């Protein structure tokens, strides 16, 4: 695979420069563009399209949530990993809705950053364990959400495999189903759970005890 172009979007220059130095040592990473706020990133994206963006959530001018949403309008195939100092569930729910597929705390080690990039580029989701634990902890302090439509046994099985990072073709092979059938089940899951994307499905599964971390 040819090296990809990426964007680092963060208003802390020291953090950005350190991450750039580490990422530049990876064979999979080519050109690295930088922006210190969401608007600068969006302006740069128009002339420098990239495959991946690592975006801080809290930034001046345009925050990471709005920047992610607008960036995907410009480049629908863009992969986004959210960066944050905090494991606050409200931030991640907003970033999921905006279209982010990966979530890292800024205190993550570089091995985890590398895993997140590999997963997201492969079309999978990645959540730091601390973030998943924070989401689960927040859920346990609230009443269990009401599920209007219960999932069938097959849908629950497919949901668990989705959470495990399997693609639709891989799920079809595992369950001896056609890919078209799995595609339909995934579509039904998104509708039943009112999820916008796979990341939302993962959060739904954790909150409703379909998937254990």
PDB file of C-alpha atoms in Angstrom:
ATOM      1  CA  UNK A   1       0.000   0.000   0.000  1.00  0.00           C
ATOM      2  CA  UNK A   2       1.296   3.454  -0.879  1.00  0.00           C
ATOM      3  CA  UNK A   3       1.926   5.835   2.030  1.00  0.00           C
ATOM      4  CA  UNK A   4      -1.143   7.899   2.869  1.00  0.00           C
ATOM      5  CA  UNK A   5      -1.515  11.616   3.526  1.00  0.00           C
ATOM      6  CA  UNK A   6      -2.919  12.604   6.913  1.00  0.00           C
ATOM      7  CA  UNK A   7      -3.941  15.714   8.835  1.00  0.00           C
ATOM      8  CA  UNK A   8      -3.072  16.412  12.464  1.00  0.00           C
ATOM      9  CA  UNK A   9      -5.529  18.917  13.894  1.00  0.00           C
ATOM     10  CA  UNK A  10      -4.745  20.149  17.398  1.00  0.00           C
ATOM     11  CA  UNK A  11      -4.250  23.569  18.984  1.00  0.00           C
ATOM     12  CA  UNK A  12      -1.355  22.392  21.163  1.00  0.00           C
ATOM     13  CA  UNK A  13       1.716  22.689  18.955  1.00  0.00           C
ATOM     14  CA  UNK A  14       3.995  20.665  21.238  1.00  0.00           C
ATOM     15  CA  UNK A  15       1.625  17.697  21.229  1.00  0.00           C
ATOM     16  CA  UNK A  16       1.128  18.014  17.478  1.00  0.00           C
ATOM     17  CA  UNK A  17       4.842  18.179  16.740  1.00  0.00           C
ATOM     18  CA  UNK A  18       5.589  15.185  18.964  1.00  0.00           C
ATOM     19  CA  UNK A  19       2.900  13.075  17.309  1.00  0.00           C
ATOM     20  CA  UNK A  20       4.075  14.152  13.865  1.00  0.00           C
ATOM     21  CA  UNK A  21       7.609  13.041  14.688  1.00  0.00           C
ATOM     22  CA  UNK A  22       6.412   9.596  15.769  1.00  0.00           C
ATOM     23  CA  UNK A  23       4.017   9.124  12.843  1.00  0.00           C
ATOM     24  CA  UNK A  24       6.643  10.144  10.309  1.00  0.00           C
ATOM     25  CA  UNK A  25       8.548   6.993  11.235  1.00  0.00           C
ATOM     26  CA  UNK A  26       5.740   4.718  10.014  1.00  0.00           C
ATOM     27  CA  UNK A  27       6.024   3.320   6.491  1.00  0.00           C
ATOM     28  CA  UNK A  28       2.256   3.684   5.985  1.00  0.00           C
ATOM     29  CA  UNK A  29       2.342   7.442   6.598  1.00  0.00           C
ATOM     30  CA  UNK A  30       3.451   9.841   3.864  1.00  0.00           C
ATOM     31  CA  UNK A  31       2.681  13.555   3.883  1.00  0.00           C
ATOM     32  CA  UNK A  32       1.559  14.980   7.223  1.00  0.00           C
ATOM     33  CA  UNK A  33      -0.368  18.263   7.183  1.00  0.00           C
ATOM     34  CA  UNK A  34      -1.043  20.268  10.334  1.00  0.00           C
ATOM     35  CA  UNK A  35      -3.724  22.650  11.548  1.00  0.00           C
ATOM     36  CA  UNK A  36      -4.185  24.306  14.935  1.00  0.00           C
ATOM     37  CA  UNK A  37      -7.954  24.740  14.702  1.00  0.00           C
ATOM     38  CA  UNK A  38     -10.916  23.288  12.874  1.00  0.00           C
ATOM     39  CA  UNK A  39     -11.313  26.123  10.395  1.00  0.00           C
ATOM     40  CA  UNK A  40      -7.679  25.963   9.318  1.00  0.00           C
ATOM     41  CA  UNK A  41      -8.115  22.229   8.795  1.00  0.00           C
ATOM     42  CA  UNK A  42     -11.261  22.680   6.680  1.00  0.00           C
ATOM     43  CA  UNK A  43      -9.587  25.354   4.548  1.00  0.00           C
ATOM     44  CA  UNK A  44      -6.540  23.166   4.028  1.00  0.00           C
ATOM     45  CA  UNK A  45      -8.604  20.087   3.209  1.00  0.00           C
ATOM     46  CA  UNK A  46      -9.945  21.815   0.101  1.00  0.00           C
ATOM     47  CA  UNK A  47      -6.471  21.922  -1.450  1.00  0.00           C
ATOM     48  CA  UNK A  48      -4.849  18.997   0.382  1.00  0.00           C
ATOM     49  CA  UNK A  49      -7.284  16.059   0.524  1.00  0.00           C
ATOM     50  CA  UNK A  50      -6.115  13.280   2.843  1.00  0.00           C
ATOM     51  CA  UNK A  51      -7.170   9.751   3.752  1.00  0.00           C
ATOM     52  CA  UNK A  52      -7.033  10.193   7.532  1.00  0.00           C
ATOM     53  CA  UNK A  53      -7.403  13.009  10.061  1.00  0.00           C
ATOM     54  CA  UNK A  54      -6.577  12.926  13.770  1.00  0.00           C
ATOM     55  CA  UNK A  55      -8.694  15.686  15.292  1.00  0.00           C
ATOM     56  CA  UNK A  56      -8.708  17.198  18.768  1.00  0.00           C
ATOM     57  CA  UNK A  57     -12.239  17.691  20.094  1.00  0.00           C
ATOM     58  CA  UNK A  58     -11.752  20.944  21.997  1.00  0.00           C
ATOM     59  CA  UNK A  59     -10.253  23.651  19.761  1.00  0.00           C
ATOM     60  CA  UNK A  60     -10.791  27.369  19.149  1.00  0.00           C
ATOM     61  CA  UNK A  61     -12.580  28.871  16.115  1.00  0.00           C
ATOM     62  CA  UNK A  62     -14.178  25.572  14.994  1.00  0.00           C
ATOM     63  CA  UNK A  63     -14.199  22.645  17.418  1.00  0.00           C
ATOM     64  CA  UNK A  64     -13.435  19.057  16.478  1.00  0.00           C
ATOM     65  CA  UNK A  65     -17.061  17.945  16.363  1.00  0.00           C
ATOM     66  CA  UNK A  66     -18.097  20.596  13.841  1.00  0.00           C
ATOM     67  CA  UNK A  67     -14.833  20.188  11.928  1.00  0.00           C
ATOM     68  CA  UNK A  68     -15.379  16.422  11.583  1.00  0.00           C
ATOM     69  CA  UNK A  69     -18.937  16.869  10.339  1.00  0.00           C
ATOM     70  CA  UNK A  70     -17.988  19.519   7.766  1.00  0.00           C
ATOM     71  CA  UNK A  71     -14.869  17.613   6.677  1.00  0.00           C
ATOM     72  CA  UNK A  72     -16.956  14.550   5.826  1.00  0.00           C
ATOM     73  CA  UNK A  73     -19.235  16.728   3.726  1.00  0.00           C
ATOM     74  CA  UNK A  74     -16.151  17.776   1.745  1.00  0.00           C
ATOM     75  CA  UNK A  75     -14.517  14.320   1.705  1.00  0.00           C
ATOM     76  CA  UNK A  76     -17.046  11.530   2.419  1.00  0.00           C
ATOM     77  CA  UNK A  77     -14.357   8.821   2.404  1.00  0.00           C
ATOM     78  CA  UNK A  78     -12.195  10.561   5.001  1.00  0.00           C
ATOM     79  CA  UNK A  79     -11.374   8.465   8.083  1.00  0.00           C
ATOM     80  CA  UNK A  80     -11.394  10.348  11.382  1.00  0.00           C
ATOM     81  CA  UNK A  81      -9.860   9.578  14.770  1.00  0.00           C
ATOM     82  CA  UNK A  82     -10.907  11.838  17.631  1.00  0.00           C
ATOM     83  CA  UNK A  83      -8.349  12.974  20.220  1.00  0.00           C
ATOM     84  CA  UNK A  84      -9.194  14.200  23.700  1.00  0.00           C
ATOM     85  CA  UNK A  85      -7.739  14.789  27.153  1.00  0.00           C
ATOM     86  CA  UNK A  86     -11.014  13.664  28.714  1.00  0.00           C
ATOM     87  CA  UNK A  87     -13.010  10.444  28.863  1.00  0.00           C
ATOM     88  CA  UNK A  88     -16.316  12.343  28.906  1.00  0.00           C
ATOM     89  CA  UNK A  89     -19.113  10.318  27.299  1.00  0.00           C
ATOM     90  CA  UNK A  90     -20.894  13.399  25.924  1.00  0.00           C
ATOM     91  CA  UNK A  91     -17.877  14.262  23.767  1.00  0.00           C
ATOM     92  CA  UNK A  92     -17.756  10.838  22.170  1.00  0.00           C
ATOM     93  CA  UNK A  93     -21.474  10.626  21.489  1.00  0.00           C
ATOM     94  CA  UNK A  94     -21.189  13.904  19.575  1.00  0.00           C
ATOM     95  CA  UNK A  95     -18.099  12.774  17.670  1.00  0.00           C
ATOM     96  CA  UNK A  96     -19.746   9.474  16.752  1.00  0.00           C
ATOM     97  CA  UNK A  97     -22.707  11.361  15.343  1.00  0.00           C
ATOM     98  CA  UNK A  98     -20.267  13.576  13.439  1.00  0.00           C
ATOM     99  CA  UNK A  99     -18.736  10.480  11.824  1.00  0.00           C
ATOM    100  CA  UNK A 100     -15.544   9.678  13.740  1.00  0.00           C
ATOM    101  CA  UNK A 101     -14.502   6.046  13.650  1.00  0.00           C
ATOM    102  CA  UNK A 102     -11.738   6.062  16.251  1.00  0.00           C
ATOM    103  CA  UNK A 103     -11.289   7.580  19.709  1.00  0.00           C
ATOM    104  CA  UNK A 104      -8.012   8.069  21.563  1.00  0.00           C
ATOM    105  CA  UNK A 105      -7.103   9.768  24.801  1.00  0.00           C
ATOM    106  CA  UNK A 106      -4.055  12.002  24.468  1.00  0.00           C
ATOM    107  CA  UNK A 107      -2.226  10.000  27.122  1.00  0.00           C
ATOM    108  CA  UNK A 108      -2.381   6.877  24.910  1.00  0.00           C
ATOM    109  CA  UNK A 109       0.949   5.258  24.127  1.00  0.00           C
ATOM    110  CA  UNK A 110       2.189   5.230  20.538  1.00  0.00           C
ATOM    111  CA  UNK A 111       1.516   1.517  20.091  1.00  0.00           C
ATOM    112  CA  UNK A 112      -2.167   2.231  20.714  1.00  0.00           C
ATOM    113  CA  UNK A 113      -2.121   5.165  18.298  1.00  0.00           C
ATOM    114  CA  UNK A 114      -0.690   2.850  15.653  1.00  0.00           C
ATOM    115  CA  UNK A 115      -3.379   0.204  16.331  1.00  0.00           C
ATOM    116  CA  UNK A 116      -6.096   2.825  16.083  1.00  0.00           C
ATOM    117  CA  UNK A 117      -4.803   4.058  12.719  1.00  0.00           C
ATOM    118  CA  UNK A 118      -4.545   0.516  11.342  1.00  0.00           C
ATOM    119  CA  UNK A 119      -8.078  -0.345  12.457  1.00  0.00           C
ATOM    120  CA  UNK A 120      -9.712   2.821  11.192  1.00  0.00           C
ATOM    121  CA  UNK A 121      -7.949   2.659   7.820  1.00  0.00           C
ATOM    122  CA  UNK A 122      -9.205  -0.934   7.508  1.00  0.00           C
ATOM    123  CA  UNK A 123     -12.767   0.313   7.925  1.00  0.00           C
ATOM    124  CA  UNK A 124     -13.082  -0.759  11.556  1.00  0.00           C
ATOM    125  CA  UNK A 125     -13.647   1.234  14.724  1.00  0.00           C
ATOM    126  CA  UNK A 126     -11.217   1.795  17.557  1.00  0.00           C
ATOM    127  CA  UNK A 127     -11.911   2.966  21.111  1.00  0.00           C
ATOM    128  CA  UNK A 128      -9.327   3.365  23.851  1.00  0.00           C
ATOM    129  CA  UNK A 129     -10.177   0.986  26.684  1.00  0.00           C
ATOM    130  CA  UNK A 130     -10.409   3.965  29.059  1.00  0.00           C
ATOM    131  CA  UNK A 131     -13.076   5.496  26.843  1.00  0.00           C
ATOM    132  CA  UNK A 132     -15.133   2.301  26.715  1.00  0.00           C
ATOM    133  CA  UNK A 133     -14.879   2.006  30.495  1.00  0.00           C
ATOM    134  CA  UNK A 134     -16.003   5.620  30.927  1.00  0.00           C
ATOM    135  CA  UNK A 135     -18.995   5.013  28.664  1.00  0.00           C
ATOM    136  CA  UNK A 136     -19.900   1.869  30.597  1.00  0.00           C
ATOM    137  CA  UNK A 137     -19.449   3.607  33.958  1.00  0.00           C
ATOM    138  CA  UNK A 138     -21.665   6.487  32.828  1.00  0.00           C
ATOM    139  CA  UNK A 139     -24.291   4.015  31.671  1.00  0.00           C
ATOM    140  CA  UNK A 140     -24.347   2.208  35.018  1.00  0.00           C
ATOM    141  CA  UNK A 141     -25.155   5.448  36.849  1.00  0.00           C
ATOM    142  CA  UNK A 142     -28.238   5.956  34.683  1.00  0.00           C
ATOM    143  CA  UNK A 143     -31.420   3.968  34.219  1.00  0.00           C
ATOM    144  CA  UNK A 144     -31.268   1.345  31.506  1.00  0.00           C
ATOM    145  CA  UNK A 145     -32.408   2.874  28.203  1.00  0.00           C
ATOM    146  CA  UNK A 146     -35.724   1.647  26.849  1.00  0.00           C
ATOM    147  CA  UNK A 147     -35.373  -0.443  23.731  1.00  0.00           C
ATOM    148  CA  UNK A 148     -38.521  -0.098  21.655  1.00  0.00           C
ATOM    149  CA  UNK A 149     -37.645  -3.029  19.411  1.00  0.00           C
ATOM    150  CA  UNK A 150     -35.859  -6.031  20.865  1.00  0.00           C
ATOM    151  CA  UNK A 151     -33.172  -7.578  18.727  1.00  0.00           C
ATOM    152  CA  UNK A 152     -33.618 -11.070  17.374  1.00  0.00           C
ATOM    153  CA  UNK A 153     -31.138 -13.763  18.350  1.00  0.00           C
ATOM    154  CA  UNK A 154     -29.511 -13.533  14.913  1.00  0.00           C
ATOM    155  CA  UNK A 155     -29.297  -9.731  15.071  1.00  0.00           C
ATOM    156  CA  UNK A 156     -27.686  -9.913  18.516  1.00  0.00           C
ATOM    157  CA  UNK A 157     -25.187 -12.461  17.215  1.00  0.00           C
ATOM    158  CA  UNK A 158     -24.273 -10.253  14.257  1.00  0.00           C
ATOM    159  CA  UNK A 159     -24.048  -7.191  16.512  1.00  0.00           C
ATOM    160  CA  UNK A 160     -21.499  -8.961  18.731  1.00  0.00           C
ATOM    161  CA  UNK A 161     -19.416  -9.872  15.668  1.00  0.00           C
ATOM    162  CA  UNK A 162     -19.567  -6.274  14.439  1.00  0.00           C
ATOM    163  CA  UNK A 163     -18.294  -5.152  17.843  1.00  0.00           C
ATOM    164  CA  UNK A 164     -15.510  -7.692  17.466  1.00  0.00           C
ATOM    165  CA  UNK A 165     -14.330  -5.848  14.366  1.00  0.00           C
ATOM    166  CA  UNK A 166     -15.499  -8.300  11.707  1.00  0.00           C
ATOM    167  CA  UNK A 167     -16.521  -6.983   8.296  1.00  0.00           C
ATOM    168  CA  UNK A 168     -19.755  -8.050   6.601  1.00  0.00           C
ATOM    169  CA  UNK A 169     -17.978 -10.626   4.370  1.00  0.00           C
ATOM    170  CA  UNK A 170     -16.171 -12.026   7.432  1.00  0.00           C
ATOM    171  CA  UNK A 171     -19.451 -12.282   9.348  1.00  0.00           C
ATOM    172  CA  UNK A 172     -21.074 -13.997   6.361  1.00  0.00           C
ATOM    173  CA  UNK A 173     -18.276 -16.595   6.313  1.00  0.00           C
ATOM    174  CA  UNK A 174     -18.408 -17.107  10.076  1.00  0.00           C
ATOM    175  CA  UNK A 175     -22.180 -17.676  10.124  1.00  0.00           C
ATOM    176  CA  UNK A 176     -22.461 -19.382   6.720  1.00  0.00           C
ATOM    177  CA  UNK A 177     -24.730 -16.640   5.402  1.00  0.00           C
ATOM    178  CA  UNK A 178     -24.689 -14.638   2.199  1.00  0.00           C
ATOM    179  CA  UNK A 179     -23.106 -11.188   2.363  1.00  0.00           C
ATOM    180  CA  UNK A 180     -26.426  -9.752   1.166  1.00  0.00           C
ATOM    181  CA  UNK A 181     -28.175 -11.267   4.195  1.00  0.00           C
ATOM    182  CA  UNK A 182     -25.594  -9.795   6.561  1.00  0.00           C
ATOM    183  CA  UNK A 183     -25.891  -6.416   4.808  1.00  0.00           C
ATOM    184  CA  UNK A 184     -29.632  -6.503   5.456  1.00  0.00           C
ATOM    185  CA  UNK A 185     -29.185  -7.465   9.099  1.00  0.00           C
ATOM    186  CA  UNK A 186     -26.734  -4.578   9.585  1.00  0.00           C
ATOM    187  CA  UNK A 187     -29.206  -2.185   7.968  1.00  0.00           C
ATOM    188  CA  UNK A 188     -31.963  -3.453  10.288  1.00  0.00           C
ATOM    189  CA  UNK A 189     -29.667  -3.052  13.298  1.00  0.00           C
ATOM    190  CA  UNK A 190     -28.937   0.562  12.417  1.00  0.00           C
ATOM    191  CA  UNK A 191     -32.659   1.267  12.102  1.00  0.00           C
ATOM    192  CA  UNK A 192     -33.740  -0.599  15.223  1.00  0.00           C
ATOM    193  CA  UNK A 193     -31.073   0.955  17.431  1.00  0.00           C
ATOM    194  CA  UNK A 194     -31.359   4.390  15.809  1.00  0.00           C
ATOM    195  CA  UNK A 195     -27.614   4.324  15.181  1.00  0.00           C
ATOM    196  CA  UNK A 196     -26.014   6.458  12.500  1.00  0.00           C
ATOM    197  CA  UNK A 197     -22.955   4.289  11.923  1.00  0.00           C
ATOM    198  CA  UNK A 198     -20.960   1.295  13.168  1.00  0.00           C
ATOM    199  CA  UNK A 199     -19.381   3.265  16.013  1.00  0.00           C
ATOM    200  CA  UNK A 200     -22.869   4.074  17.295  1.00  0.00           C
ATOM    201  CA  UNK A 201     -23.742   0.369  17.121  1.00  0.00           C
ATOM    202  CA  UNK A 202     -20.739  -0.496  19.290  1.00  0.00           C
ATOM    203  CA  UNK A 203     -21.801   2.007  21.951  1.00  0.00           C
ATOM    204  CA  UNK A 204     -25.388   0.711  21.800  1.00  0.00           C
ATOM    205  CA  UNK A 205     -24.172  -2.872  22.244  1.00  0.00           C
ATOM    206  CA  UNK A 206     -22.085  -1.965  25.300  1.00  0.00           C
ATOM    207  CA  UNK A 207     -24.851   0.055  26.937  1.00  0.00           C
ATOM    208  CA  UNK A 208     -27.461  -2.647  26.359  1.00  0.00           C
ATOM    209  CA  UNK A 209     -25.278  -5.552  27.467  1.00  0.00           C
ATOM    210  CA  UNK A 210     -24.967  -7.190  24.065  1.00  0.00           C
ATOM    211  CA  UNK A 211     -21.187  -6.847  24.191  1.00  0.00           C
ATOM    212  CA  UNK A 212     -18.837  -7.048  27.160  1.00  0.00           C
ATOM    213  CA  UNK A 213     -15.516  -5.193  27.426  1.00  0.00           C
TER     214      UNK A 213
END
